[in-house]
């Protein structure tokens, strides 16, 4: 008999509304965040099959979008079941950003998503991603040019609350947000940490409340510290944002989306059974091999198996087993050994 886990079993009283991004209506407001190394086509399909209503590619650098390559194929491949989907990219040259936006539109992405939030050092030092939080006028120039060039697709921005931790530049966020909405941006996804914080410390949900108060009629998606389904719903309830993006909380736990829908319907959020975990892992494996080919597919699933281990009843043991995987056979052996319902419980 499965017990709902404590943190997931809170009584939720909020009525969740569909999420609107421009002309797009997304039936449920807990979505899969853009996640480098994770939010590829296989994982988007897995998350959708468990209730995620919207997902975004990992971020690409604008100029890498412009030419066919293996990297572009891996990141931008989508299919008929993978909608609505956002295509995300970053850069600092308005001309290149416009050309990248054309590619995203022409490949059939439903939302054009510009990233001004990425904190990776190499990205920031090359004056892209989160660096742009120090350059509000340059951001707005890009936004206006992209909006004008691609008027027929919803446009969204990924922002951080500020660049530095002391918030000496706190005004930049508000300049960008105000200017972006005036330029016709349809939604902001706000990660409530400073760029310099990277992924450490707490996300400031009070900041999300302030953003929603400042733009009550605009679509704001909150990001930061959505570790569980209950936290996704609590973020929406407490801050008033229109949607919550699950990021690290969804890595290895695609059931978060099913749990969020259950909680929203007033039912307890049950953890996945061992059989459900096995089925999803096997399906993910097939999708990964199809997407990446055999060699890269198996190595990707080794890495993802390690992430999935955290929802297994014996996480340490299963994690170590995935860490030791070298071949497709090893990987299948981990599934056979640890994902079988036996009389004594999962092995
Ligand atoms: C491994 C990893 C990769 C990420 N890749 C992206 C990305 O490509 N684009 C993006 O907008 N955000 C990216 N993010 C940020 C997340 O979307 C999210 O904003 C952030 O992790 C905060 O949410 P959390 O505290 O619930 O994890 C990434 C985060 C992580 C941990």
Short mmCIF file of C-alpha atoms and ligand atoms in Angstrom, two decimals, residues 33-36 38 58-59 88 115 158 191 193 199 223-226 247-248, ligand 1:
data_model
loop_
_atom_site.label_atom_id
_atom_site.label_comp_id
_atom_site.label_asym_id
_atom_site.label_seq_id
_atom_site.Cartn_x
_atom_site.Cartn_y
_atom_site.Cartn_z
CA UNK A 33 11.39 24.36 -16.90
CA UNK A 34 14.13 24.73 -19.48
CA UNK A 35 16.91 22.45 -18.24
CA UNK A 36 20.25 22.03 -20.00
CA UNK A 38 17.57 17.28 -19.28
CA UNK A 58 17.41 23.79 -23.05
CA UNK A 59 19.00 27.10 -23.96
CA UNK A 88 14.96 28.92 -25.96
CA UNK A 115 17.19 33.64 -21.99
CA UNK A 158 13.64 34.09 -18.79
CA UNK A 191 13.96 32.82 -11.47
CA UNK A 193 17.66 34.28 -7.45
CA UNK A 199 21.71 27.81 -7.88
CA UNK A 223 10.94 29.63 -10.87
CA UNK A 224 13.12 28.68 -7.93
CA UNK A 225 12.80 26.09 -5.18
CA UNK A 226 9.98 24.08 -6.72
CA UNK A 247 13.34 22.47 -12.62
CA UNK A 248 15.62 20.46 -10.28
C1 LIG B 1 20.97 21.48 -14.63
C2 LIG B 1 20.22 22.76 -14.89
C3 LIG B 1 20.11 23.24 -16.19
C4 LIG B 1 19.38 24.41 -16.45
N1 LIG B 1 19.25 24.84 -17.74
C5 LIG B 1 18.49 25.93 -18.01
C6 LIG B 1 18.28 26.37 -19.36
O1 LIG B 1 18.79 25.78 -20.32
N2 LIG B 1 17.48 27.45 -19.55
C7 LIG B 1 16.89 28.13 -18.50
O2 LIG B 1 16.15 29.08 -18.73
N3 LIG B 1 17.09 27.74 -17.23
C8 LIG B 1 17.87 26.67 -16.96
N4 LIG B 1 18.03 26.26 -15.66
C9 LIG B 1 17.35 26.99 -14.58
C10 LIG B 1 16.02 26.35 -14.24
O3 LIG B 1 15.12 26.41 -15.32
C11 LIG B 1 15.39 27.03 -12.99
O4 LIG B 1 15.12 28.38 -13.30
C12 LIG B 1 16.28 26.97 -11.77
O5 LIG B 1 16.88 25.69 -11.62
C13 LIG B 1 15.52 27.33 -10.48
O6 LIG B 1 14.56 26.38 -10.14
P1 LIG B 1 14.79 25.27 -8.97
O7 LIG B 1 15.39 25.99 -7.78
O8 LIG B 1 13.39 24.74 -8.72
O9 LIG B 1 15.73 24.26 -9.55
C14 LIG B 1 18.79 25.12 -15.37
C15 LIG B 1 18.91 24.63 -14.08
C16 LIG B 1 19.62 23.48 -13.83
C17 LIG B 1 19.72 22.99 -12.41
#
